[in-house]
mmCIF file of C-alpha atoms in Angstrom:
data_model
loop_
_atom_site.group_PDB
_atom_site.id
_atom_site.type_symbol
_atom_site.label_atom_id
_atom_site.label_comp_id
_atom_site.label_asym_id
_atom_site.label_seq_id
_atom_site.Cartn_x
_atom_site.Cartn_y
_atom_site.Cartn_z
ATOM 1 C CA MET T 1 85.806 112.240 115.165
ATOM 2 C CA ILE T 2 88.132 110.959 117.916
ATOM 3 C CA HIS T 3 85.642 108.242 118.890
ATOM 4 C CA SER T 4 85.762 106.782 115.352
ATOM 5 C CA ILE T 5 89.543 106.232 115.407
ATOM 6 C CA PRO T 6 89.606 103.078 117.638
ATOM 7 C CA GLY T 7 87.111 101.387 115.340
ATOM 8 C CA ALA T 8 89.200 102.417 112.331
ATOM 9 C CA VAL T 9 92.317 100.908 113.930
ATOM 10 C CA GLN T 10 90.435 97.657 114.563
ATOM 11 C CA LEU T 11 89.350 97.480 110.930
ATOM 12 C CA GLY T 12 92.892 98.323 109.872
ATOM 13 C CA LEU T 13 94.233 95.348 111.819
ATOM 14 C CA LEU T 14 91.698 93.010 110.218
ATOM 15 C CA TYR T 15 92.336 94.367 106.716
ATOM 16 C CA ALA T 16 96.102 94.172 107.327
ATOM 17 C CA PHE T 17 96.129 90.527 106.180
ATOM 18 C CA MET T 18 94.713 91.676 102.865
ATOM 19 C CA SER T 19 97.330 94.431 102.458
ATOM 20 C CA LEU T 20 100.070 91.871 103.145
ATOM 21 C CA GLY T 21 98.635 89.670 100.405
ATOM 22 C CA VAL T 22 98.506 92.572 97.963
ATOM 23 C CA TYR T 23 102.093 93.470 98.886
ATOM 24 C CA MET T 24 103.239 89.957 97.969
ATOM 25 C CA THR T 25 101.868 90.135 94.431
ATOM 26 C CA TYR T 26 102.206 93.856 93.758
ATOM 27 C CA ARG T 27 105.698 94.464 95.157
ATOM 28 C CA ILE T 28 107.439 91.104 95.455
ATOM 29 C CA LEU T 29 106.168 89.236 92.390
ATOM 30 C CA ASP T 30 105.342 92.316 90.280
ATOM 31 C CA PHE T 31 102.073 90.537 89.486
ATOM 32 C CA PRO T 32 98.964 92.752 89.080
ATOM 33 C CA ASP T 33 96.535 90.235 90.597
ATOM 34 C CA LEU T 34 92.860 91.199 90.478
ATOM 35 C CA THR T 35 91.831 87.869 91.995
ATOM 36 C CA VAL T 36 91.883 89.759 95.298
ATOM 37 C CA ASP T 37 88.399 91.198 94.749
ATOM 38 C CA GLY T 38 86.988 87.670 94.465
ATOM 39 C CA SER T 39 89.120 85.785 96.989
ATOM 40 C CA PHE T 40 88.263 88.291 99.738
ATOM 41 C CA THR T 41 84.599 87.408 99.304
ATOM 42 C CA THR T 42 85.495 83.715 99.076
ATOM 43 C CA GLY T 43 87.094 83.847 102.518
ATOM 44 C CA GLY T 44 84.047 85.533 104.021
ATOM 45 C CA ALA T 45 81.613 83.142 102.315
ATOM 46 C CA VAL T 46 83.470 79.970 103.330
ATOM 47 C CA ALA T 47 83.820 81.099 106.946
ATOM 48 C CA ALA T 48 80.193 82.240 107.226
ATOM 49 C CA VAL T 49 78.719 79.074 105.692
ATOM 50 C CA MET T 50 80.832 76.737 107.828
ATOM 51 C CA ILE T 51 80.044 78.652 111.026
ATOM 52 C CA THR T 52 76.301 78.633 110.321
ATOM 53 C CA HIS T 53 76.529 74.856 109.785
ATOM 54 C CA GLY T 54 77.988 74.354 113.255
ATOM 55 C CA GLN T 55 81.702 74.200 112.499
ATOM 56 C CA SER T 56 84.308 75.716 114.807
ATOM 57 C CA PRO T 57 85.023 79.346 113.827
ATOM 58 C CA TRP T 58 88.772 78.669 113.885
ATOM 59 C CA VAL T 59 88.370 75.679 111.585
ATOM 60 C CA ALA T 60 86.156 77.804 109.320
ATOM 61 C CA THR T 61 88.785 80.546 109.252
ATOM 62 C CA ALA T 62 91.526 78.040 108.373
ATOM 63 C CA CYS T 63 89.376 76.621 105.568
ATOM 64 C CA ALA T 64 88.785 80.162 104.276
ATOM 65 C CA PHE T 65 92.565 80.599 104.068
ATOM 66 C CA LEU T 66 92.903 77.338 102.123
ATOM 67 C CA ALA T 67 90.075 78.340 99.780
ATOM 68 C CA GLY T 68 91.888 81.593 99.028
ATOM 69 C CA CYS T 69 95.096 79.652 98.366
ATOM 70 C CA ALA T 70 93.207 77.423 95.920
ATOM 71 C CA ALA T 71 91.824 80.452 94.053
ATOM 72 C CA GLY T 72 95.283 82.007 93.852
ATOM 73 C CA SER T 73 96.760 78.728 92.614
ATOM 74 C CA VAL T 74 94.329 78.686 89.706
ATOM 75 C CA THR T 75 95.310 82.244 88.797
ATOM 76 C CA GLY T 76 98.972 81.272 88.926
ATOM 77 C CA LEU T 77 98.347 78.205 86.754
ATOM 78 C CA LEU T 78 96.455 80.272 84.173
ATOM 79 C CA HIS T 79 99.404 82.638 83.944
ATOM 80 C CA THR T 80 102.317 80.190 84.075
ATOM 81 C CA LYS T 81 100.942 77.057 82.398
ATOM 82 C CA GLY T 82 98.202 78.622 80.303
ATOM 83 C CA LYS T 83 100.494 81.479 79.196
ATOM 84 C CA ILE T 84 97.735 84.013 79.836
ATOM 85 C CA ASN T 85 98.668 87.601 80.650
ATOM 86 C CA ALA T 86 98.986 88.184 84.415
ATOM 87 C CA LEU T 87 96.362 90.932 84.497
ATOM 88 C CA LEU T 88 93.926 88.924 82.371
ATOM 89 C CA SER T 89 94.455 85.816 84.519
ATOM 90 C CA GLY T 90 93.388 87.745 87.615
ATOM 91 C CA ILE T 91 90.378 89.228 85.842
ATOM 92 C CA LEU T 92 89.226 85.816 84.621
ATOM 93 C CA MET T 93 89.533 84.292 88.085
ATOM 94 C CA MET T 94 87.797 87.262 89.698
ATOM 95 C CA ILE T 95 84.839 86.819 87.321
ATOM 96 C CA ALA T 96 84.714 83.069 87.954
ATOM 97 C CA LEU T 97 84.823 83.576 91.721
ATOM 98 C CA TYR T 98 81.662 85.686 91.598
ATOM 99 C CA SER T 99 79.645 82.617 90.578
ATOM 100 C CA ILE T 100 81.694 80.273 92.771
ATOM 101 C CA ASN T 101 81.042 82.450 95.823
ATOM 102 C CA LEU T 102 77.314 82.371 95.109
ATOM 103 C CA ARG T 103 77.536 78.592 94.893
ATOM 104 C CA ILE T 104 79.287 78.474 98.249
ATOM 105 C CA SER T 105 76.879 80.739 100.116
ATOM 106 C CA ARG T 106 73.747 79.982 97.989
ATOM 107 C CA VAL T 107 72.372 83.393 98.978
ATOM 108 C CA PRO T 108 73.827 86.897 98.475
ATOM 109 C CA ASN T 109 74.048 87.508 102.215
ATOM 110 C CA VAL T 110 74.853 85.030 105.006
ATOM 111 C CA PRO T 111 74.067 86.460 108.476
ATOM 112 C CA LEU T 112 76.066 85.405 111.531
ATOM 113 C CA ILE T 113 73.671 86.739 114.144
ATOM 114 C CA ASN T 114 74.013 84.847 117.456
ATOM 115 C CA ALA T 115 76.618 82.566 115.857
ATOM 116 C CA GLU T 116 79.885 81.753 117.592
ATOM 117 C CA THR T 117 82.842 83.537 115.985
ATOM 118 C CA VAL T 118 86.534 83.922 116.785
ATOM 119 C CA PHE T 119 85.739 87.208 118.535
ATOM 120 C CA PHE T 120 84.880 87.173 122.229
ATOM 121 C CA GLY T 121 82.474 90.112 122.315
ATOM 122 C CA VAL T 122 84.651 91.750 124.979
ATOM 123 C CA GLU T 123 86.501 94.783 123.613
ATOM 124 C CA TRP T 124 89.898 94.287 125.241
ATOM 125 C CA LYS T 125 89.942 90.572 124.389
ATOM 126 C CA ASP T 126 89.118 91.343 120.769
ATOM 127 C CA TRP T 127 91.947 93.897 120.693
ATOM 128 C CA VAL T 128 94.393 91.312 122.014
ATOM 129 C CA LEU T 129 93.163 88.735 119.491
ATOM 130 C CA MET T 130 93.597 91.068 116.527
ATOM 131 C CA ILE T 131 97.031 92.342 117.568
ATOM 132 C CA VAL T 132 98.335 88.839 118.303
ATOM 133 C CA ALA T 133 96.947 87.463 115.013
ATOM 134 C CA VAL T 134 98.602 90.237 112.981
ATOM 135 C CA LEU T 135 101.920 89.811 114.813
ATOM 136 C CA ILE T 136 101.911 86.028 114.280
ATOM 137 C CA VAL T 137 101.252 86.392 110.550
ATOM 138 C CA LEU T 138 103.897 89.139 110.267
ATOM 139 C CA VAL T 139 106.557 87.034 111.997
ATOM 140 C CA LEU T 140 105.735 83.895 109.998
ATOM 141 C CA LEU T 141 105.757 85.858 106.733
ATOM 142 C CA ASP T 142 109.096 87.511 107.531
ATOM 143 C CA MET T 143 110.594 84.146 108.485
ATOM 144 C CA PHE T 144 109.328 82.627 105.242
ATOM 145 C CA PHE T 145 110.856 85.407 103.133
ATOM 146 C CA LEU T 146 114.238 84.750 104.770
ATOM 147 C CA THR T 147 114.232 81.059 103.817
ATOM 148 C CA ASP T 148 115.708 79.768 100.548
ATOM 149 C CA LEU T 149 112.221 79.365 99.080
ATOM 150 C CA GLY T 150 111.225 82.859 100.180
ATOM 151 C CA LEU T 151 114.417 84.342 98.732
ATOM 152 C CA SER T 152 113.791 82.583 95.414
ATOM 153 C CA LEU T 153 110.248 83.972 95.423
ATOM 154 C CA ARG T 154 111.574 87.497 95.975
ATOM 155 C CA ALA T 155 114.198 87.000 93.274
ATOM 156 C CA THR T 156 111.524 85.787 90.853
ATOM 157 C CA GLY T 157 109.819 89.153 91.052
ATOM 158 C CA ASP T 158 113.085 91.101 90.745
ATOM 159 C CA ASN T 159 114.823 89.192 87.956
ATOM 160 C CA PRO T 160 113.163 85.949 86.766
ATOM 161 C CA ARG T 161 115.790 85.328 84.081
ATOM 162 C CA MET T 162 118.617 85.462 86.606
ATOM 163 C CA ILE T 163 116.904 83.154 89.101
ATOM 164 C CA ARG T 164 116.150 80.653 86.298
ATOM 165 C CA SER T 165 119.867 80.567 85.489
ATOM 166 C CA PHE T 166 120.465 79.305 89.052
ATOM 167 C CA GLY T 167 118.122 76.376 88.490
ATOM 168 C CA ALA T 168 115.009 77.739 90.243
ATOM 169 C CA HIS T 169 111.593 76.975 88.751
ATOM 170 C CA THR T 170 109.979 80.410 88.480
ATOM 171 C CA ASP T 171 106.578 79.020 87.495
ATOM 172 C CA ASN T 172 106.314 77.147 90.787
ATOM 173 C CA THR T 173 107.414 80.154 92.838
ATOM 174 C CA LYS T 174 104.881 82.386 91.067
ATOM 175 C CA ILE T 175 102.078 79.923 91.748
ATOM 176 C CA LEU T 176 103.145 79.655 95.383
ATOM 177 C CA GLY T 177 103.359 83.420 95.801
ATOM 178 C CA VAL T 178 99.954 84.125 94.250
ATOM 179 C CA ALA T 179 98.407 81.285 96.290
ATOM 180 C CA LEU T 180 99.798 82.610 99.596
ATOM 181 C CA SER T 181 98.746 86.125 98.670
ATOM 182 C CA ASN T 182 95.132 85.171 98.051
ATOM 183 C CA GLY T 183 95.152 82.951 101.125
ATOM 184 C CA LEU T 184 95.979 86.000 103.244
ATOM 185 C CA VAL T 185 93.303 88.007 101.436
ATOM 186 C CA ALA T 186 90.708 85.301 102.111
ATOM 187 C CA LEU T 187 91.841 85.167 105.754
ATOM 188 C CA SER T 188 91.123 88.874 106.004
ATOM 189 C CA GLY T 189 87.701 88.332 104.430
ATOM 190 C CA ALA T 190 86.922 85.603 106.970
ATOM 191 C CA PHE T 191 87.836 87.868 109.893
ATOM 192 C CA ILE T 192 85.864 90.802 108.464
ATOM 193 C CA ALA T 193 82.756 88.651 107.916
ATOM 194 C CA GLN T 194 82.869 87.474 111.539
ATOM 195 C CA GLN T 195 83.558 90.954 112.867
ATOM 196 C CA GLN T 196 80.701 92.633 110.973
ATOM 197 C CA GLY T 197 78.295 89.734 111.540
ATOM 198 C CA TYR T 198 77.592 88.714 107.945
ATOM 199 C CA SER T 199 79.149 87.738 104.636
ATOM 200 C CA ASP T 200 78.065 89.630 101.529
ATOM 201 C CA GLN T 201 78.718 88.991 97.838
ATOM 202 C CA SER T 202 79.786 92.613 97.271
ATOM 203 C CA MET T 203 82.186 92.838 100.222
ATOM 204 C CA GLY T 204 85.236 92.278 98.013
ATOM 205 C CA ILE T 205 84.598 95.033 95.475
ATOM 206 C CA GLY T 206 87.537 97.435 95.295
ATOM 207 C CA MET T 207 89.782 95.465 97.667
ATOM 208 C CA ILE T 208 92.732 95.606 95.269
ATOM 209 C CA VAL T 209 92.610 99.408 95.271
ATOM 210 C CA ILE T 210 92.405 99.532 99.059
ATOM 211 C CA GLY T 211 95.338 97.138 99.357
ATOM 212 C CA LEU T 212 97.432 99.190 96.938
ATOM 213 C CA ALA T 213 96.586 102.369 98.839
ATOM 214 C CA ALA T 214 97.742 100.776 102.106
ATOM 215 C CA VAL T 215 101.006 99.505 100.603
ATOM 216 C CA ILE T 216 101.833 102.857 99.005
ATOM 217 C CA ILE T 217 100.960 104.873 102.117
ATOM 218 C CA GLY T 218 102.990 102.563 104.346
ATOM 219 C CA GLU T 219 106.036 102.683 102.077
ATOM 220 C CA ALA T 220 105.823 106.473 101.839
ATOM 221 C CA ILE T 221 105.888 106.796 105.644
ATOM 222 C CA ILE T 222 108.008 103.863 106.848
ATOM 223 C CA GLY T 223 109.896 102.907 103.707
ATOM 224 C CA ALA T 224 110.983 99.492 102.452
ATOM 225 C CA ARG T 225 114.624 99.243 103.503
ATOM 226 C CA SER T 226 114.276 95.510 104.166
ATOM 227 C CA ILE T 227 111.587 92.857 103.915
ATOM 228 C CA ILE T 228 110.775 93.254 107.624
ATOM 229 C CA TRP T 229 110.218 96.987 107.232
ATOM 230 C CA ALA T 230 108.244 96.442 104.018
ATOM 231 C CA THR T 231 105.751 94.010 105.569
ATOM 232 C CA LEU T 232 105.410 96.267 108.611
ATOM 233 C CA ALA T 233 104.768 99.192 106.266
ATOM 234 C CA ALA T 234 101.888 97.276 104.638
ATOM 235 C CA VAL T 235 100.237 96.782 108.046
ATOM 236 C CA VAL T 236 100.809 100.359 109.226
ATOM 237 C CA GLY T 237 99.642 101.688 105.862
ATOM 238 C CA MET T 238 96.337 99.839 106.162
ATOM 239 C CA ILE T 239 95.762 101.179 109.679
ATOM 240 C CA LEU T 240 96.516 104.730 108.512
ATOM 241 C CA TYR T 241 94.256 104.252 105.501
ATOM 242 C CA ARG T 242 91.313 103.236 107.691
ATOM 243 C CA ILE T 243 91.980 106.221 109.994
ATOM 244 C CA ILE T 244 92.011 108.583 106.983
ATOM 245 C CA ILE T 245 88.736 107.087 105.744
ATOM 246 C CA ALA T 246 87.146 107.422 109.200
ATOM 247 C CA ILE T 247 88.201 111.076 109.462
ATOM 248 C CA ALA T 248 87.079 111.848 105.891
ATOM 249 C CA LEU T 249 83.619 110.402 106.532
ATOM 250 C CA GLN T 250 83.219 112.786 109.482
ATOM 251 C CA ILE T 251 83.403 115.771 107.109
ATOM 252 C CA PRO T 252 79.825 117.062 106.654
ATOM 253 C CA TRP T 253 79.725 117.003 102.850
ATOM 254 C CA PHE T 254 81.014 113.416 102.620
ATOM 255 C CA GLN T 255 78.572 110.497 102.830
ATOM 256 C CA ALA T 256 78.966 106.729 103.101
ATOM 257 C CA GLN T 257 78.437 106.248 99.357
ATOM 258 C CA ASP T 258 81.472 108.460 98.704
ATOM 259 C CA LEU T 259 83.813 105.818 100.160
ATOM 260 C CA LYS T 260 85.076 104.575 96.781
ATOM 261 C CA VAL T 261 85.722 108.130 95.579
ATOM 262 C CA ILE T 262 87.687 108.878 98.748
ATOM 263 C CA THR T 263 89.681 105.681 98.239
ATOM 264 C CA ALA T 264 90.483 106.618 94.635
ATOM 265 C CA VAL T 265 91.592 110.103 95.690
ATOM 266 C CA ILE T 266 93.845 108.655 98.428
ATOM 267 C CA VAL T 267 95.480 106.289 95.927
ATOM 268 C CA ILE T 268 95.991 109.113 93.416
ATOM 269 C CA ILE T 269 97.602 111.320 96.063
ATOM 270 C CA ALA T 270 99.762 108.450 97.322
ATOM 271 C CA LEU T 271 100.993 107.786 93.777
ATOM 272 C CA VAL T 272 101.417 111.372 92.572
ATOM 273 C CA VAL T 273 103.000 113.016 95.632
ATOM 274 C CA PRO T 274 106.101 110.743 95.907
ATOM 275 C CA THR T 275 106.679 110.993 92.141
ATOM 276 C CA ALA T 276 106.305 114.779 92.171
ATOM 277 C CA ARG T 277 108.605 115.065 95.195
ATOM 278 C CA ARG T 278 111.229 112.873 93.529
ATOM 279 C CA HIS T 279 111.008 114.933 90.329
ATOM 280 C CA TRP T 280 111.334 118.175 92.311
ATOM 281 C CA LYS T 281 114.423 116.883 94.151
ATOM 282 C CA GLN T 282 115.987 115.834 90.840
ATOM 283 C CA LYS T 283 115.395 119.307 89.384
ATOM 284 C CA ILE T 284 116.933 120.973 92.443
ATOM 285 C CA ALA T 285 119.940 118.629 92.282
ATOM 286 C CA ALA T 286 120.364 119.308 88.544
ATOM 287 C CA ARG T 287 120.256 123.080 89.095
ATOM 288 C CA ARG T 288 122.766 122.818 91.925
ATOM 289 C CA ARG T 289 125.063 120.702 89.786
ATOM 290 C CA THR T 290 124.749 123.149 86.874
ATOM 291 C CA ALA T 291 125.621 126.038 89.160
ATOM 292 C CA GLU T 292 128.641 124.148 90.531
ATOM 293 C CA LEU T 293 129.878 123.343 87.025
ATOM 294 C CA ALA T 294 129.382 126.958 85.923
ATOM 295 C CA ALA T 295 131.290 128.212 88.966
ATOM 296 C CA ALA T 296 134.114 125.719 88.323
ATOM 297 C CA ALA T 297 134.302 126.769 84.665
ATOM 298 C CA GLY T 298 134.415 130.415 85.678
ATOM 299 C CA ALA T 299 137.197 129.701 88.152
ATOM 300 C CA ARG T 300 139.251 127.930 85.461
ATOM 301 C CA ARG T 301 138.821 130.816 83.041
ATOM 302 C CA GLY T 302 139.865 133.277 85.748
ATOM 303 C CA GLY T 303 142.957 131.224 86.575
ATOM 304 C CA GLY T 304 143.977 131.029 82.898
ATOM 305 C CA GLN T 305 143.794 134.778 82.499
#
């Protein structure tokens, strides 16, 4: 069980880009974007096809990011300009991306055996690469959210009517936010495809649930006191999620095909426990307040007598 934890941490670092993307739409924009399941595969397909055709792995990874941004932009346009419901816009784009991804890769599975990737094949170098890549994206994302454009994007998710009264164009900020989100998701897909040695058409199934689980777990442990803490929580939550999955799969009665069930259970627990704890604290506070009021009323009656 202990030997599986380092591998889980590595996967957590690679999936951290995806959890950051989900955090942008789910928490900042309040946009339930299901494009994630398709754009993750898009990133892996674009990177794998370009690498197998002799392109630099770093150029392929950058193009995967841009492809994810393009997919997210279409989702944003469907919602803002086409006036389609946010959830339905993501579903439509996710369905379209299934065929688009097959067009990109031409086959359901693109192997990267003996192909040059961004990874060195040396364990400590790969660790350094993953940690540095996550830190760079974290710092750039935090810096962006502190700019005027980033603040308007955050305000769009909190109160779009208020930010429109200040002259901001909320449609543009929504499109930008969804595009950046899916770009990060596709970046994660590109890294995962290179790390596992192949791109597969089914590799993006359930990514939105995994991303939500990571965000919720991270916020429950670290909190979201500021944007810096919130983005860090998304990364830490993904690492913890992968560790939980690795430990759960070591239990004898769990098998590899139970992964989606385990994910669903983790999400349910992460959603129910904080709500139940908050409700319990409110009940305790209400009882304490009732007791204080009763004691104060009793004291007043005693003083009057």
